[in-house]
Short mmCIF file of N, CA and C and ligand atoms in Angstrom, two decimals:
data_model
loop_
_atom_site.label_atom_id
_atom_site.label_comp_id
_atom_site.label_asym_id
_atom_site.label_seq_id
_atom_site.Cartn_x
_atom_site.Cartn_y
_atom_site.Cartn_z
N UNK A 1 0.72 -0.83 0.31
CA UNK A 1 -0.08 0.19 0.09
C UNK A 1 1.28 1.33 -0.30
N UNK A 2 0.75 2.13 -0.96
CA UNK A 2 1.33 3.81 -0.85
C UNK A 2 0.72 4.53 -0.60
N UNK A 3 1.17 5.10 0.52
CA UNK A 3 1.02 6.67 0.63
C UNK A 3 1.35 8.02 0.76
N UNK A 4 0.43 8.45 1.07
CA UNK A 4 0.66 10.07 0.64
C UNK A 4 0.37 11.41 1.53
N UNK A 5 1.29 12.11 1.77
CA UNK A 5 1.07 13.28 3.09
C UNK A 5 1.28 14.53 2.48
N UNK A 6 0.02 15.03 2.15
CA UNK A 6 -0.01 16.66 1.75
C UNK A 6 0.11 17.50 2.96
N UNK A 7 1.78 18.00 3.25
CA UNK A 7 1.82 18.85 4.13
C UNK A 7 0.66 20.55 3.92
N UNK A 8 0.77 19.96 2.68
CA UNK A 8 0.08 21.92 1.98
C UNK A 8 -1.44 22.08 2.85
N UNK A 9 -1.75 20.65 2.99
CA UNK A 9 -3.05 20.85 3.28
C UNK A 9 -3.46 20.08 4.84
N UNK A 10 -2.33 19.79 5.31
CA UNK A 10 -2.58 19.35 6.78
C UNK A 10 -2.97 20.46 7.49
N UNK A 11 -3.09 20.13 9.01
CA UNK A 11 -4.34 21.23 9.08
C UNK A 11 -2.95 20.92 10.81
N UNK A 12 -2.20 19.84 11.28
CA UNK A 12 -1.51 19.89 12.15
C UNK A 12 -1.98 19.00 13.30
N UNK A 13 -3.23 19.10 13.11
CA UNK A 13 -3.66 17.86 14.35
C UNK A 13 -3.16 16.69 14.82
N UNK A 14 -2.46 15.89 14.57
CA UNK A 14 -1.19 15.30 14.99
C UNK A 14 -1.45 14.15 15.49
N UNK A 15 -2.98 13.68 14.82
CA UNK A 15 -2.85 12.39 14.94
C UNK A 15 -2.64 11.42 13.92
N UNK A 16 -2.01 11.29 12.91
CA UNK A 16 -1.62 10.14 11.79
C UNK A 16 0.03 10.14 13.28
N UNK A 17 1.04 11.32 13.43
CA UNK A 17 1.93 11.23 14.81
C UNK A 17 2.18 10.05 15.73
N UNK A 18 0.26 10.14 15.83
CA UNK A 18 0.25 9.31 17.16
C UNK A 18 -0.31 7.91 17.43
N UNK A 19 -1.16 8.01 15.62
CA UNK A 19 -1.79 6.56 15.43
C UNK A 19 -0.68 5.76 15.49
N UNK A 20 0.72 5.82 14.09
CA UNK A 20 0.96 5.62 13.78
C UNK A 20 2.70 5.84 13.83
N UNK A 21 3.51 6.53 14.41
CA UNK A 21 4.44 6.74 14.68
C UNK A 21 5.82 6.32 13.99
N UNK A 22 5.19 5.08 12.88
CA UNK A 22 6.73 4.56 12.42
C UNK A 22 6.46 4.88 10.84
N UNK A 23 5.08 6.09 10.58
CA UNK A 23 4.44 6.09 9.26
C UNK A 23 4.82 7.43 9.48
N UNK A 24 4.39 8.35 10.27
CA UNK A 24 4.39 9.84 10.46
C UNK A 24 4.78 10.19 11.22
N UNK A 25 5.40 11.62 11.15
CA UNK A 25 5.76 12.93 12.56
C UNK A 25 5.52 14.18 12.02
N UNK A 26 5.96 14.96 12.71
CA UNK A 26 5.26 16.25 12.61
C UNK A 26 6.54 17.02 12.32
N UNK A 27 7.11 18.02 11.61
CA UNK A 27 7.56 19.28 11.46
C UNK A 27 8.06 19.54 12.40
N UNK A 28 8.67 21.28 12.73
CA UNK A 28 8.55 21.80 13.50
C UNK A 28 7.16 22.80 13.56
N UNK A 29 6.43 22.65 12.65
CA UNK A 29 5.52 23.89 12.48
C UNK A 29 4.05 22.33 12.77
N UNK A 30 4.42 21.25 12.56
CA UNK A 30 3.33 20.70 13.27
C UNK A 30 2.97 19.71 12.58
N UNK A 31 3.37 19.80 10.76
CA UNK A 31 3.34 19.94 10.00
C UNK A 31 3.12 18.44 9.76
N UNK A 32 2.72 17.17 8.86
CA UNK A 32 2.65 15.66 8.76
C UNK A 32 4.62 16.15 7.50
N UNK A 33 4.75 14.84 8.21
CA UNK A 33 6.28 14.29 8.06
C UNK A 33 6.60 13.25 7.66
N UNK A 34 5.96 12.58 6.14
CA UNK A 34 6.00 11.01 5.38
C UNK A 34 7.13 10.63 6.15
N UNK A 35 7.67 9.03 6.74
CA UNK A 35 8.60 8.76 7.23
C UNK A 35 8.65 7.32 6.46
N UNK A 36 7.53 6.77 5.63
CA UNK A 36 7.52 5.87 4.68
C UNK A 36 6.34 5.98 3.25
N UNK A 37 6.88 5.79 2.76
CA UNK A 37 6.20 5.70 1.35
C UNK A 37 5.14 4.59 1.13
N UNK A 38 5.38 3.50 1.91
CA UNK A 38 5.09 2.11 1.58
C UNK A 38 4.70 1.52 3.30
N UNK A 39 3.36 1.03 3.06
CA UNK A 39 2.72 0.25 4.67
C UNK A 39 2.37 -1.24 4.02
N UNK A 40 3.15 -1.98 4.89
CA UNK A 40 3.26 -3.51 5.05
C UNK A 40 2.83 -4.00 6.00
N UNK A 41 1.35 -4.68 6.21
CA UNK A 41 1.80 -6.18 6.91
C UNK A 41 0.57 -5.16 8.08
N UNK A 42 0.60 -5.56 9.18
CA UNK A 42 0.32 -4.33 10.43
C UNK A 42 -0.10 -3.20 10.22
N UNK A 43 1.29 -2.28 9.45
CA UNK A 43 0.85 -1.47 9.21
C UNK A 43 -0.02 -1.13 8.08
N UNK A 44 -0.48 -1.50 7.60
CA UNK A 44 -1.51 -1.30 6.39
C UNK A 44 -3.12 -0.91 7.39
N UNK A 45 -2.82 -1.54 8.32
CA UNK A 45 -4.18 -1.27 9.50
C UNK A 45 -4.22 0.50 9.52
N UNK A 46 -2.89 0.50 10.08
CA UNK A 46 -2.61 2.16 10.89
C UNK A 46 -2.24 3.12 9.64
N UNK A 47 -2.22 2.66 8.53
CA UNK A 47 -2.39 3.69 7.72
C UNK A 47 -3.66 4.12 7.25
N UNK A 48 -4.45 2.70 6.99
CA UNK A 48 -6.12 3.36 6.80
C UNK A 48 -6.83 3.87 7.77
N UNK A 49 -6.03 3.73 9.10
CA UNK A 49 -6.90 4.70 10.52
C UNK A 49 -6.31 5.81 10.29
N UNK A 50 -5.64 6.25 9.67
CA UNK A 50 -4.66 7.41 9.67
C UNK A 50 -5.76 8.53 8.82
N UNK A 51 -5.58 7.55 7.93
CA UNK A 51 -6.77 8.41 6.65
C UNK A 51 -7.88 9.01 7.24
N UNK A 52 -8.63 7.90 7.47
CA UNK A 52 -10.10 8.28 8.08
C UNK A 52 -9.99 8.91 9.07
N UNK A 53 -9.23 8.84 10.23
CA UNK A 53 -9.38 10.15 11.52
C UNK A 53 -8.68 11.79 11.08
N UNK A 54 -7.60 11.08 9.98
CA UNK A 54 -7.15 12.41 9.48
C UNK A 54 -7.98 13.80 9.04
N UNK A 55 -8.44 14.99 10.40
CA UNK A 55 -9.71 15.96 9.57
C UNK A 55 -9.50 16.98 8.57
N UNK A 56 -8.28 16.64 7.60
CA UNK A 56 -8.24 17.98 6.83
C UNK A 56 -7.64 16.72 5.31
N UNK A 57 -8.16 16.08 5.54
CA UNK A 57 -7.92 14.95 4.24
C UNK A 57 -6.50 15.18 3.34
N UNK A 58 -5.16 15.25 4.91
CA UNK A 58 -4.30 15.46 3.72
C UNK A 58 -3.37 14.01 3.29
N UNK A 59 -3.79 12.99 4.01
CA UNK A 59 -3.33 11.74 4.17
C UNK A 59 -4.49 11.09 3.24
N UNK A 60 -3.68 9.70 2.58
CA UNK A 60 -3.98 9.56 0.52
C UNK A 60 -3.56 7.73 0.87
N UNK A 61 -4.17 6.98 0.62
CA UNK A 61 -3.43 5.19 0.49
C UNK A 61 -4.18 4.95 -0.98
N UNK A 62 -2.90 3.98 -1.17
CA UNK A 62 -3.59 3.72 -2.35
C UNK A 62 -2.68 2.07 -2.69
N UNK A 63 -4.08 1.36 -3.79
CA UNK A 63 -3.83 0.35 -3.51
C UNK A 63 -4.20 -0.67 -2.77
N UNK A 64 -3.85 -2.07 -2.51
CA UNK A 64 -3.90 -2.88 -1.44
C UNK A 64 -3.01 -3.79 -1.07
N UNK A 65 -2.11 -4.09 -1.34
CA UNK A 65 -0.37 -5.01 -1.52
C UNK A 65 0.09 -4.01 -0.30
S1 LIG B 1 -3.82 13.85 10.90
FE1 LIG B 1 -3.68 14.91 9.06
S2 LIG B 1 -3.83 17.16 9.96
FE2 LIG B 1 -2.99 15.92 11.12
S3 LIG B 1 -1.10 16.26 11.17
FE3 LIG B 1 -1.81 14.47 10.35
S4 LIG B 1 -1.87 14.53 8.42
FE4 LIG B 1 -1.90 16.63 9.37
#
């Protein structure tokens, strides 16, 4: 599963970094930083959850593998 994070859309709410710290971080302004562009195994579930939780729609997931 491929991940995309748009810092220009991010609202800095931080749910992504709390739910999936292996996939997302926040920069000094609180905006999302994508740590890994690929999620496999258990990380896929966390990636899907963060996309649902993100209040700004800044996170996108693509593909099923
Ligand atoms: S959950 Fe969405 S709005 Fe919040 S930091 Fe992550 S990408 Fe930004």
